[in-house]
PDB file of C-alpha atoms in Angstrom:
ATOM      1  CA  MET T   1     127.023  21.105  94.359  1.00  0.00           C
ATOM      2  CA  ILE T   2     125.529  23.157  91.489  1.00  0.00           C
ATOM      3  CA  ARG T   3     122.327  23.667  93.492  1.00  0.00           C
ATOM      4  CA  LEU T   4     124.325  24.811  96.511  1.00  0.00           C
ATOM      5  CA  ARG T   5     126.360  27.226  94.401  1.00  0.00           C
ATOM      6  CA  ARG T   6     123.165  28.622  92.801  1.00  0.00           C
ATOM      7  CA  ARG T   7     121.541  29.020  96.206  1.00  0.00           C
ATOM      8  CA  HIS T   8     124.635  30.836  97.466  1.00  0.00           C
ATOM      9  CA  LEU T   9     124.594  33.203  94.479  1.00  0.00           C
ATOM     10  CA  LEU T  10     120.880  33.962  94.986  1.00  0.00           C
ATOM     11  CA  GLN T  11     121.424  34.658  98.654  1.00  0.00           C
ATOM     12  CA  HIS T  12     124.342  36.960  97.813  1.00  0.00           C
ATOM     13  CA  ALA T  13     122.277  38.817  95.191  1.00  0.00           C
ATOM     14  CA  SER T  14     119.399  39.270  97.636  1.00  0.00           C
ATOM     15  CA  ALA T  15     121.765  40.695 100.226  1.00  0.00           C
ATOM     16  CA  LEU T  16     123.161  43.174  97.690  1.00  0.00           C
ATOM     17  CA  LEU T  17     119.646  44.241  96.661  1.00  0.00           C
ATOM     18  CA  ALA T  18     118.616  44.792 100.267  1.00  0.00           C
ATOM     19  CA  ALA T  19     121.729  46.857 100.918  1.00  0.00           C
ATOM     20  CA  ALA T  20     121.071  48.954  97.839  1.00  0.00           C
ATOM     21  CA  CYS T  21     117.486  49.648  98.926  1.00  0.00           C
ATOM     22  CA  ALA T  22     118.730  50.811 102.316  1.00  0.00           C
ATOM     23  CA  LEU T  23     120.960  53.491 100.790  1.00  0.00           C
ATOM     24  CA  PRO T  24     119.624  57.081 100.665  1.00  0.00           C
ATOM     25  CA  ARG T  25     118.258  58.225  97.352  1.00  0.00           C
ATOM     26  CA  VAL T  26     120.868  60.071  95.285  1.00  0.00           C
ATOM     27  CA  PRO T  27     119.490  63.103  93.434  1.00  0.00           C
ATOM     28  CA  HIS T  28     119.194  62.809  89.676  1.00  0.00           C
ATOM     29  CA  ALA T  29     122.327  64.021  87.906  1.00  0.00           C
ATOM     30  CA  ALA T  30     123.943  65.296  91.107  1.00  0.00           C
ATOM     31  CA  PRO T  31     126.822  67.569  90.068  1.00  0.00           C
ATOM     32  CA  ALA T  32     130.365  66.914  91.163  1.00  0.00           C
ATOM     33  CA  GLN T  33     130.249  70.037  93.373  1.00  0.00           C
ATOM     34  CA  TRP T  34     127.313  68.684  95.417  1.00  0.00           C
ATOM     35  CA  PRO T  35     128.413  68.321  99.063  1.00  0.00           C
ATOM     36  CA  ASN T  36     127.662  64.854 100.410  1.00  0.00           C
ATOM     37  CA  ARG T  37     126.667  66.125 103.879  1.00  0.00           C
ATOM     38  CA  PRO T  38     123.544  67.442 105.620  1.00  0.00           C
ATOM     39  CA  VAL T  39     121.866  70.518 104.175  1.00  0.00           C
ATOM     40  CA  ARG T  40     121.140  73.359 106.591  1.00  0.00           C
ATOM     41  CA  LEU T  41     117.824  75.065 105.773  1.00  0.00           C
ATOM     42  CA  ILE T  42     117.653  78.445 107.505  1.00  0.00           C
ATOM     43  CA  VAL T  43     114.081  79.523 108.214  1.00  0.00           C
ATOM     44  CA  VAL T  44     114.175  83.280 108.670  1.00  0.00           C
ATOM     45  CA  TYR T  45     111.099  83.275 110.938  1.00  0.00           C
ATOM     46  CA  PRO T  46     110.481  81.919 114.450  1.00  0.00           C
ATOM     47  CA  PRO T  47     109.032  78.471 115.122  1.00  0.00           C
ATOM     48  CA  GLY T  48     105.280  78.118 115.111  1.00  0.00           C
ATOM     49  CA  GLY T  49     104.356  80.319 112.170  1.00  0.00           C
ATOM     50  CA  VAL T  50     102.930  79.330 108.792  1.00  0.00           C
ATOM     51  CA  SER T  51     106.247  79.627 106.970  1.00  0.00           C
ATOM     52  CA  ASP T  52     108.087  77.586 109.597  1.00  0.00           C
ATOM     53  CA  GLY T  53     105.479  74.835 109.326  1.00  0.00           C
ATOM     54  CA  MET T  54     105.756  74.752 105.558  1.00  0.00           C
ATOM     55  CA  ALA T  55     109.559  74.633 105.662  1.00  0.00           C
ATOM     56  CA  ARG T  56     109.389  71.657 108.003  1.00  0.00           C
ATOM     57  CA  ALA T  57     106.852  69.967 105.760  1.00  0.00           C
ATOM     58  CA  LEU T  58     109.305  70.346 102.862  1.00  0.00           C
ATOM     59  CA  ALA T  59     112.381  69.197 104.770  1.00  0.00           C
ATOM     60  CA  GLU T  60     111.559  65.492 105.077  1.00  0.00           C
ATOM     61  CA  PRO T  61     110.606  64.761 101.454  1.00  0.00           C
ATOM     62  CA  LEU T  62     113.419  67.018 100.250  1.00  0.00           C
ATOM     63  CA  ALA T  63     115.897  65.041 102.351  1.00  0.00           C
ATOM     64  CA  ARG T  64     114.708  61.829 100.699  1.00  0.00           C
ATOM     65  CA  SER T  65     114.921  63.470  97.300  1.00  0.00           C
ATOM     66  CA  LEU T  66     118.403  64.908  97.838  1.00  0.00           C
ATOM     67  CA  GLY T  67     119.771  61.847  99.591  1.00  0.00           C
ATOM     68  CA  VAL T  68     121.100  63.822 102.582  1.00  0.00           C
ATOM     69  CA  PRO T  69     119.460  65.086 105.813  1.00  0.00           C
ATOM     70  CA  VAL T  70     117.856  68.543 105.702  1.00  0.00           C
ATOM     71  CA  LEU T  71     118.204  70.267 109.077  1.00  0.00           C
ATOM     72  CA  ILE T  72     115.962  73.212 110.005  1.00  0.00           C
ATOM     73  CA  GLU T  73     117.586  76.205 111.713  1.00  0.00           C
ATOM     74  CA  ASN T  74     115.352  79.107 112.763  1.00  0.00           C
ATOM     75  CA  ARG T  75     117.038  82.525 112.490  1.00  0.00           C
ATOM     76  CA  PRO T  76     114.246  85.078 113.080  1.00  0.00           C
ATOM     77  CA  GLY T  77     114.533  88.834 113.371  1.00  0.00           C
ATOM     78  CA  ALA T  78     114.524  92.097 111.421  1.00  0.00           C
ATOM     79  CA  GLY T  79     111.795  90.958 109.044  1.00  0.00           C
ATOM     80  CA  GLY T  80     113.873  88.028 107.852  1.00  0.00           C
ATOM     81  CA  SER T  81     117.071  90.000 107.287  1.00  0.00           C
ATOM     82  CA  LEU T  82     119.019  88.290 110.089  1.00  0.00           C
ATOM     83  CA  GLY T  83     118.461  84.871 108.585  1.00  0.00           C
ATOM     84  CA  MET T  84     119.271  86.068 105.087  1.00  0.00           C
ATOM     85  CA  ASP T  85     122.487  87.628 106.357  1.00  0.00           C
ATOM     86  CA  ALA T  86     123.447  84.229 107.809  1.00  0.00           C
ATOM     87  CA  LEU T  87     122.823  82.710 104.392  1.00  0.00           C
ATOM     88  CA  ALA T  88     124.905  85.376 102.637  1.00  0.00           C
ATOM     89  CA  ARG T  89     127.880  84.472 104.866  1.00  0.00           C
ATOM     90  CA  SER T  90     127.595  80.721 104.197  1.00  0.00           C
ATOM     91  CA  THR T  91     129.723  78.575 101.928  1.00  0.00           C
ATOM     92  CA  PRO T  92     128.230  78.706  98.417  1.00  0.00           C
ATOM     93  CA  ASP T  93     128.153  74.970  97.697  1.00  0.00           C
ATOM     94  CA  GLY T  94     124.487  74.082  98.235  1.00  0.00           C
ATOM     95  CA  SER T  95     124.941  72.879 101.808  1.00  0.00           C
ATOM     96  CA  THR T  96     123.195  75.970 103.245  1.00  0.00           C
ATOM     97  CA  LEU T  97     119.865  77.282 101.963  1.00  0.00           C
ATOM     98  CA  ALA T  98     117.207  79.629 103.309  1.00  0.00           C
ATOM     99  CA  PHE T  99     113.421  79.577 103.249  1.00  0.00           C
ATOM    100  CA  SER T 100     112.026  83.106 103.174  1.00  0.00           C
ATOM    101  CA  ALA T 101     109.505  85.462 101.697  1.00  0.00           C
ATOM    102  CA  ILE T 102     110.989  87.716  99.053  1.00  0.00           C
ATOM    103  CA  SER T 103     110.484  90.883 101.159  1.00  0.00           C
ATOM    104  CA  PRO T 104     114.012  90.773 102.740  1.00  0.00           C
ATOM    105  CA  LEU T 105     115.260  91.302  99.175  1.00  0.00           C
ATOM    106  CA  THR T 106     112.532  93.504  97.707  1.00  0.00           C
ATOM    107  CA  LEU T 107     111.176  95.652 100.548  1.00  0.00           C
ATOM    108  CA  HIS T 108     113.347  95.704 103.674  1.00  0.00           C
ATOM    109  CA  PRO T 109     116.455  97.114 101.902  1.00  0.00           C
ATOM    110  CA  LEU T 110     114.339 100.045 100.684  1.00  0.00           C
ATOM    111  CA  LEU T 111     113.443 101.015 104.251  1.00  0.00           C
ATOM    112  CA  ALA T 112     116.515 100.204 106.326  1.00  0.00           C
ATOM    113  CA  ARG T 113     120.167  99.306 106.008  1.00  0.00           C
ATOM    114  CA  VAL T 114     120.804  95.594 105.668  1.00  0.00           C
ATOM    115  CA  PRO T 115     124.189  93.850 106.032  1.00  0.00           C
ATOM    116  CA  TYR T 116     123.984  92.204 102.603  1.00  0.00           C
ATOM    117  CA  ASP T 117     123.539  93.272  99.000  1.00  0.00           C
ATOM    118  CA  PRO T 118     119.962  92.193  98.184  1.00  0.00           C
ATOM    119  CA  MET T 119     120.676  92.118  94.449  1.00  0.00           C
ATOM    120  CA  ARG T 120     124.005  90.259  94.526  1.00  0.00           C
ATOM    121  CA  ALA T 121     124.274  88.231  97.730  1.00  0.00           C
ATOM    122  CA  PHE T 122     121.790  85.476  96.814  1.00  0.00           C
ATOM    123  CA  VAL T 123     120.701  83.089  94.111  1.00  0.00           C
ATOM    124  CA  PRO T 124     116.937  82.446  93.906  1.00  0.00           C
ATOM    125  CA  VAL T 125     116.655  78.655  93.729  1.00  0.00           C
ATOM    126  CA  ALA T 126     112.907  77.953  93.560  1.00  0.00           C
ATOM    127  CA  SER T 127     109.645  79.627  94.494  1.00  0.00           C
ATOM    128  CA  VAL T 128     107.547  77.491  96.836  1.00  0.00           C
ATOM    129  CA  MET T 129     104.219  79.107  97.678  1.00  0.00           C
ATOM    130  CA  ARG T 130     102.034  82.186  97.630  1.00  0.00           C
ATOM    131  CA  THR T 131     100.258  83.050 100.865  1.00  0.00           C
ATOM    132  CA  PRO T 132      97.258  85.408 101.052  1.00  0.00           C
ATOM    133  CA  VAL T 133      97.403  88.124 103.699  1.00  0.00           C
ATOM    134  CA  LEU T 134      94.595  88.154 106.264  1.00  0.00           C
ATOM    135  CA  VAL T 135      93.558  91.306 108.149  1.00  0.00           C
ATOM    136  CA  VAL T 136      91.615  90.565 111.342  1.00  0.00           C
ATOM    137  CA  GLY T 137      90.140  92.500 114.218  1.00  0.00           C
ATOM    138  CA  THR T 138      91.132  91.240 117.665  1.00  0.00           C
ATOM    139  CA  PRO T 139      88.972  91.317 120.823  1.00  0.00           C
ATOM    140  CA  ALA T 140      90.188  94.904 121.342  1.00  0.00           C
ATOM    141  CA  PHE T 141      88.421  96.035 118.152  1.00  0.00           C
ATOM    142  CA  THR T 142      84.747  96.669 118.881  1.00  0.00           C
ATOM    143  CA  GLY T 143      83.654  97.798 115.428  1.00  0.00           C
ATOM    144  CA  ARG T 144      82.248  95.766 112.554  1.00  0.00           C
ATOM    145  CA  GLY T 145      84.033  95.563 109.237  1.00  0.00           C
ATOM    146  CA  PHE T 146      86.947  97.315 107.575  1.00  0.00           C
ATOM    147  CA  GLY T 147      85.040 100.549 107.023  1.00  0.00           C
ATOM    148  CA  GLU T 148      84.440 100.967 110.744  1.00  0.00           C
ATOM    149  CA  LEU T 149      88.120 100.284 111.395  1.00  0.00           C
ATOM    150  CA  ILE T 150      89.120 103.209 109.161  1.00  0.00           C
ATOM    151  CA  ALA T 151      86.425 105.428 110.687  1.00  0.00           C
ATOM    152  CA  GLN T 152      87.643 104.677 114.208  1.00  0.00           C
ATOM    153  CA  ALA T 153      91.255 105.374 113.240  1.00  0.00           C
ATOM    154  CA  ARG T 154      90.214 108.759 111.828  1.00  0.00           C
ATOM    155  CA  ARG T 155      88.217 109.652 114.960  1.00  0.00           C
ATOM    156  CA  GLN T 156      90.976 108.532 117.323  1.00  0.00           C
ATOM    157  CA  PRO T 157      94.341 109.335 115.703  1.00  0.00           C
ATOM    158  CA  GLY T 158      97.084 106.969 116.840  1.00  0.00           C
ATOM    159  CA  GLU T 159      94.856 104.916 119.131  1.00  0.00           C
ATOM    160  CA  VAL T 160      94.171 102.065 116.717  1.00  0.00           C
ATOM    161  CA  ARG T 161      97.125  99.661 116.866  1.00  0.00           C
ATOM    162  CA  TRP T 162      97.924  97.363 113.923  1.00  0.00           C
ATOM    163  CA  ALA T 163     100.378  94.513 114.495  1.00  0.00           C
ATOM    164  CA  THR T 164     102.498  92.877 111.809  1.00  0.00           C
ATOM    165  CA  SER T 165     105.214  90.226 111.805  1.00  0.00           C
ATOM    166  CA  GLY T 166     107.892  92.900 111.522  1.00  0.00           C
ATOM    167  CA  VAL T 167     109.172  96.071 109.897  1.00  0.00           C
ATOM    168  CA  ALA T 168     109.426  95.812 106.107  1.00  0.00           C
ATOM    169  CA  THR T 169     107.291  92.677 105.898  1.00  0.00           C
ATOM    170  CA  ILE T 170     104.350  92.264 103.565  1.00  0.00           C
ATOM    171  CA  GLY T 171     101.961  92.989 106.453  1.00  0.00           C
ATOM    172  CA  HIS T 172     103.783  96.267 107.091  1.00  0.00           C
ATOM    173  CA  LEU T 173     103.473  97.146 103.407  1.00  0.00           C
ATOM    174  CA  VAL T 174      99.711  96.484 103.550  1.00  0.00           C
ATOM    175  CA  LEU T 175      99.387  98.742 106.597  1.00  0.00           C
ATOM    176  CA  ALA T 176     101.479 101.482 105.001  1.00  0.00           C
ATOM    177  CA  GLN T 177      99.323 101.512 101.896  1.00  0.00           C
ATOM    178  CA  VAL T 178      96.103 101.582 103.931  1.00  0.00           C
ATOM    179  CA  ARG T 179      97.427 104.530 105.949  1.00  0.00           C
ATOM    180  CA  ALA T 180      98.565 106.380 102.838  1.00  0.00           C
ATOM    181  CA  GLN T 181      95.294 105.987 100.972  1.00  0.00           C
ATOM    182  CA  SER T 182      92.899 106.499 103.889  1.00  0.00           C
ATOM    183  CA  GLY T 183      94.798 109.240 105.677  1.00  0.00           C
ATOM    184  CA  ALA T 184      94.111 107.426 108.956  1.00  0.00           C
ATOM    185  CA  ASP T 185      96.685 107.652 111.753  1.00  0.00           C
ATOM    186  CA  ILE T 186      97.216 103.968 112.708  1.00  0.00           C
ATOM    187  CA  THR T 187     100.007 102.896 115.057  1.00  0.00           C
ATOM    188  CA  HIS T 188     102.270 100.109 113.810  1.00  0.00           C
ATOM    189  CA  ILE T 189     103.165  97.336 116.290  1.00  0.00           C
ATOM    190  CA  PRO T 190     105.967  95.230 114.743  1.00  0.00           C
ATOM    191  CA  TYR T 191     106.736  91.736 116.031  1.00  0.00           C
ATOM    192  CA  GLN T 192     109.656  89.385 115.353  1.00  0.00           C
ATOM    193  CA  GLY T 193     107.750  86.955 113.180  1.00  0.00           C
ATOM    194  CA  GLY T 194     104.211  85.648 112.873  1.00  0.00           C
ATOM    195  CA  GLY T 195     104.090  83.171 115.746  1.00  0.00           C
ATOM    196  CA  PRO T 196     104.739  85.422 118.797  1.00  0.00           C
ATOM    197  CA  GLN T 197     102.066  87.960 117.893  1.00  0.00           C
ATOM    198  CA  LEU T 198      99.188  85.476 117.966  1.00  0.00           C
ATOM    199  CA  ASN T 199      98.897  85.175 121.758  1.00  0.00           C
ATOM    200  CA  ASP T 200      98.934  88.953 122.129  1.00  0.00           C
ATOM    201  CA  ALA T 201      96.254  89.233 119.460  1.00  0.00           C
ATOM    202  CA  LEU T 202      94.005  86.783 121.299  1.00  0.00           C
ATOM    203  CA  SER T 203      94.398  88.737 124.535  1.00  0.00           C
ATOM    204  CA  GLY T 204      93.547  92.030 122.804  1.00  0.00           C
ATOM    205  CA  GLN T 205      96.919  93.746 123.120  1.00  0.00           C
ATOM    206  CA  PHE T 206      96.142  95.600 119.868  1.00  0.00           C
ATOM    207  CA  GLU T 207      93.120  96.121 117.618  1.00  0.00           C
ATOM    208  CA  VAL T 208      94.232  94.784 114.233  1.00  0.00           C
ATOM    209  CA  LEU T 209      96.525  92.047 113.011  1.00  0.00           C
ATOM    210  CA  SER T 210      97.773  91.360 109.501  1.00  0.00           C
ATOM    211  CA  THR T 211      99.047  87.819 109.150  1.00  0.00           C
ATOM    212  CA  ASN T 212      99.336  85.020 106.652  1.00  0.00           C
ATOM    213  CA  VAL T 213      96.190  82.973 106.144  1.00  0.00           C
ATOM    214  CA  ALA T 214      96.467  79.758 108.159  1.00  0.00           C
ATOM    215  CA  ALA T 215      94.201  77.081 109.598  1.00  0.00           C
ATOM    216  CA  GLN T 216      94.733  78.268 113.177  1.00  0.00           C
ATOM    217  CA  GLN T 217      93.713  81.843 112.425  1.00  0.00           C
ATOM    218  CA  LEU T 218      90.644  80.587 110.555  1.00  0.00           C
ATOM    219  CA  GLN T 219      89.647  78.520 113.582  1.00  0.00           C
ATOM    220  CA  TYR T 220      89.775  81.634 115.737  1.00  0.00           C
ATOM    221  CA  ILE T 221      87.563  83.414 113.208  1.00  0.00           C
ATOM    222  CA  GLU T 222      85.057  80.563 113.216  1.00  0.00           C
ATOM    223  CA  GLY T 223      85.085  80.585 117.030  1.00  0.00           C
ATOM    224  CA  GLY T 224      84.400  84.326 117.143  1.00  0.00           C
ATOM    225  CA  ARG T 225      87.704  85.305 118.710  1.00  0.00           C
ATOM    226  CA  PHE T 226      88.865  87.146 115.581  1.00  0.00           C
ATOM    227  CA  GLN T 227      86.829  89.157 113.101  1.00  0.00           C
ATOM    228  CA  ALA T 228      87.936  88.764 109.482  1.00  0.00           C
ATOM    229  CA  LEU T 229      88.116  92.228 107.941  1.00  0.00           C
ATOM    230  CA  ALA T 230      89.857  91.751 104.576  1.00  0.00           C
ATOM    231  CA  VAL T 231      92.225  89.547 102.597  1.00  0.00           C
ATOM    232  CA  GLY T 232      95.135  90.420 100.368  1.00  0.00           C
ATOM    233  CA  ALA T 233      94.758  88.099  97.389  1.00  0.00           C
ATOM    234  CA  PRO T 234      93.866  88.186  93.676  1.00  0.00           C
ATOM    235  CA  ALA T 235      90.334  87.030  94.598  1.00  0.00           C
ATOM    236  CA  ARG T 236      88.326  86.096  97.665  1.00  0.00           C
ATOM    237  CA  ILE T 237      89.592  82.922  99.238  1.00  0.00           C
ATOM    238  CA  GLU T 238      87.528  79.765  99.447  1.00  0.00           C
ATOM    239  CA  ALA T 239      87.766  79.541 103.230  1.00  0.00           C
ATOM    240  CA  LEU T 240      86.304  83.060 103.685  1.00  0.00           C
ATOM    241  CA  PRO T 241      83.954  83.636 100.745  1.00  0.00           C
ATOM    242  CA  THR T 242      82.146  86.591 102.370  1.00  0.00           C
ATOM    243  CA  VAL T 243      85.332  88.493 103.259  1.00  0.00           C
ATOM    244  CA  PRO T 244      86.302  91.075 100.609  1.00  0.00           C
ATOM    245  CA  THR T 245      89.747  91.579  99.186  1.00  0.00           C
ATOM    246  CA  LEU T 246      91.500  94.850  99.911  1.00  0.00           C
ATOM    247  CA  ALA T 247      91.093  95.691  96.233  1.00  0.00           C
ATOM    248  CA  GLU T 248      87.318  95.331  96.552  1.00  0.00           C
ATOM    249  CA  LEU T 249      87.421  97.701  99.519  1.00  0.00           C
ATOM    250  CA  GLY T 250      89.195 100.288  97.377  1.00  0.00           C
ATOM    251  CA  PHE T 251      92.759  99.631  98.560  1.00  0.00           C
ATOM    252  CA  GLY T 252      94.261  98.184  95.398  1.00  0.00           C
ATOM    253  CA  LYS T 253      97.885  98.996  96.243  1.00  0.00           C
ATOM    254  CA  ALA T 254      97.505  97.246  99.602  1.00  0.00           C
ATOM    255  CA  ASN T 255      96.087  94.107  97.998  1.00  0.00           C
ATOM    256  CA  ARG T 256      99.263  92.016  98.234  1.00  0.00           C
ATOM    257  CA  ASP T 257     100.131  88.411  99.005  1.00  0.00           C
ATOM    258  CA  SER T 258     103.439  86.854 100.087  1.00  0.00           C
ATOM    259  CA  LEU T 259     105.705  84.879  97.765  1.00  0.00           C
ATOM    260  CA  PHE T 260     108.009  82.421  99.563  1.00  0.00           C
ATOM    261  CA  GLY T 261     110.908  80.452  98.184  1.00  0.00           C
ATOM    262  CA  ILE T 262     114.287  78.863  98.736  1.00  0.00           C
ATOM    263  CA  PHE T 263     117.542  80.777  98.263  1.00  0.00           C
ATOM    264  CA  ALA T 264     121.246  79.917  98.103  1.00  0.00           C
ATOM    265  CA  PRO T 265     124.322  82.127  98.617  1.00  0.00           C
ATOM    266  CA  ALA T 266     125.760  83.937  95.618  1.00  0.00           C
ATOM    267  CA  ARG T 267     128.409  82.009  93.683  1.00  0.00           C
ATOM    268  CA  THR T 268     126.675  78.692  94.295  1.00  0.00           C
ATOM    269  CA  PRO T 269     127.582  76.642  91.172  1.00  0.00           C
ATOM    270  CA  PRO T 270     124.835  76.833  88.513  1.00  0.00           C
ATOM    271  CA  ALA T 271     124.763  73.046  88.256  1.00  0.00           C
ATOM    272  CA  VAL T 272     123.976  72.793  91.974  1.00  0.00           C
ATOM    273  CA  VAL T 273     121.230  75.433  91.678  1.00  0.00           C
ATOM    274  CA  GLN T 274     119.669  73.596  88.733  1.00  0.00           C
ATOM    275  CA  MET T 275     119.768  70.284  90.573  1.00  0.00           C
ATOM    276  CA  LEU T 276     118.211  71.820  93.704  1.00  0.00           C
ATOM    277  CA  ASN T 277     115.525  73.515  91.636  1.00  0.00           C
ATOM    278  CA  ALA T 278     114.601  70.228  89.971  1.00  0.00           C
ATOM    279  CA  GLU T 279     114.423  68.370  93.288  1.00  0.00           C
ATOM    280  CA  ILE T 280     112.379  71.106  94.994  1.00  0.00           C
ATOM    281  CA  ASN T 281     109.922  71.202  92.105  1.00  0.00           C
ATOM    282  CA  ARG T 282     109.640  67.415  92.234  1.00  0.00           C
ATOM    283  CA  VAL T 283     108.804  67.610  95.942  1.00  0.00           C
ATOM    284  CA  LEU T 284     106.247  70.374  95.302  1.00  0.00           C
ATOM    285  CA  GLU T 285     104.447  68.111  92.836  1.00  0.00           C
ATOM    286  CA  SER T 286     103.928  65.384  95.439  1.00  0.00           C
ATOM    287  CA  ASP T 287     100.396  64.789  96.690  1.00  0.00           C
ATOM    288  CA  ALA T 288     101.487  65.044 100.329  1.00  0.00           C
ATOM    289  CA  VAL T 289     103.090  68.485  99.968  1.00  0.00           C
ATOM    290  CA  ARG T 290     100.224  69.833  97.863  1.00  0.00           C
ATOM    291  CA  ALA T 291      97.772  68.597 100.472  1.00  0.00           C
ATOM    292  CA  ARG T 292      99.800  70.390 103.168  1.00  0.00           C
ATOM    293  CA  LEU T 293      99.685  73.590 101.121  1.00  0.00           C
ATOM    294  CA  ARG T 294      95.908  73.324 100.719  1.00  0.00           C
ATOM    295  CA  VAL T 295      95.387  72.694 104.438  1.00  0.00           C
ATOM    296  CA  ALA T 296      97.395  75.842 105.194  1.00  0.00           C
ATOM    297  CA  TYR T 297      95.503  77.794 102.472  1.00  0.00           C
ATOM    298  CA  ASN T 298      98.679  78.443 100.518  1.00  0.00           C
ATOM    299  CA  LEU T 299      98.956  78.291  96.741  1.00  0.00           C
ATOM    300  CA  PRO T 300     101.789  76.216  95.220  1.00  0.00           C
ATOM    301  CA  ALA T 301     104.334  78.131  93.167  1.00  0.00           C
ATOM    302  CA  GLY T 302     107.311  76.325  91.615  1.00  0.00           C
ATOM    303  CA  GLY T 303     108.978  76.746  88.235  1.00  0.00           C
ATOM    304  CA  GLY T 304     112.483  77.587  87.098  1.00  0.00           C
ATOM    305  CA  SER T 305     114.978  79.628  89.084  1.00  0.00           C
ATOM    306  CA  GLU T 306     115.037  82.231  86.306  1.00  0.00           C
ATOM    307  CA  VAL T 307     111.281  82.760  86.630  1.00  0.00           C
ATOM    308  CA  PHE T 308     111.660  83.186  90.392  1.00  0.00           C
ATOM    309  CA  ALA T 309     114.444  85.746  89.882  1.00  0.00           C
ATOM    310  CA  HIS T 310     112.247  87.656  87.423  1.00  0.00           C
ATOM    311  CA  GLU T 311     109.366  87.820  89.938  1.00  0.00           C
ATOM    312  CA  ILE T 312     111.740  89.151  92.583  1.00  0.00           C
ATOM    313  CA  ALA T 313     112.991  91.874  90.234  1.00  0.00           C
ATOM    314  CA  LEU T 314     109.423  92.934  89.390  1.00  0.00           C
ATOM    315  CA  ASP T 315     108.456  93.091  93.064  1.00  0.00           C
ATOM    316  CA  ARG T 316     111.531  95.154  93.888  1.00  0.00           C
ATOM    317  CA  ARG T 317     110.649  97.712  91.194  1.00  0.00           C
ATOM    318  CA  ARG T 318     107.028  97.907  92.343  1.00  0.00           C
ATOM    319  CA  ASN T 319     108.035  98.359  95.983  1.00  0.00           C
ATOM    320  CA  ARG T 320     110.567 101.043  95.091  1.00  0.00           C
ATOM    321  CA  GLU T 321     107.796 103.049  93.435  1.00  0.00           C
ATOM    322  CA  LEU T 322     105.551 102.655  96.493  1.00  0.00           C
ATOM    323  CA  VAL T 323     108.239 103.556  99.021  1.00  0.00           C
ATOM    324  CA  THR T 324     109.435 106.538  97.000  1.00  0.00           C
ATOM    325  CA  GLY T 325     105.911 107.900  96.777  1.00  0.00           C
ATOM    326  CA  ASP T 326     104.830 107.177 100.378  1.00  0.00           C
ATOM    327  CA  ARG T 327     108.051 106.906 102.395  1.00  0.00           C
ATOM    328  CA  ALA T 328     106.560 108.554 105.504  1.00  0.00           C
ATOM    329  CA  GLN T 329     103.958 105.808 105.810  1.00  0.00           C
ATOM    330  CA  PHE T 330     106.697 103.219 106.476  1.00  0.00           C
ATOM    331  CA  ASP T 331     108.210 105.084 109.439  1.00  0.00           C
TER     332      ASP T 331
END
């Protein structure tokens, strides 16, 4: 009888252990305000781009870390401002977040009216990655190198077309600074995100494309379909060691990269923001996510939400100086 009772207790304990293992992981020190329901992660760019791919790579491990599903919702348009407006109108409890570059807060509001207050409508939760900017010549560009691009634009005012992922994006800022410093008349072709412009670039619908560095674009360079002209980065990138930075070419103000991160609506409880920041940073430290960043030629960011907010404030001040001095170049 004792043996039967002991066997029954062991079987019961095993069943409890198995049930516990099947439960989703609960985030460390989850605050009382944390909503126990799926998290909606708004990606402010269309599917298929570098940022969309990285957001999706984060969603699965973040769901395991948070203990709730993380559902991707693409809200592209207006350089990311449409998606950020959707975030600003969301319930501030941590159940809705957005993955975006910082330009909808630091650049777009300086050039156009936006339906949100860029300084008060959001809480920076965590920075995720820095992405170098890549400037390439498409099949429509018959010159060689960045110098010949500028020379052609000076000879043929308005005929050289430069595509970006949208008005008031980092690619647009790079173009504006190149135009301002060179005096070249280059036509801006804005798209609604990075993905849709790639097919048009391959078919030569314009001469120049500024985009985030990504494996797909590098494959087209290796295959001879694109010509790498310059990169926006602190130093030359490992994948393109012979391609100069814009600073090396004499365009220091245009030598910019993109900082991406995760945001929450204003008035999200500080305890929820701190918990989310800790979980996002934990995910960013994982080997799988770091490998995904390396494959996409992105640099991991991370750190506290206060540090992220400080970087945003610095970028806003720097962009205000640029736009004030060269406003006509952004038209």
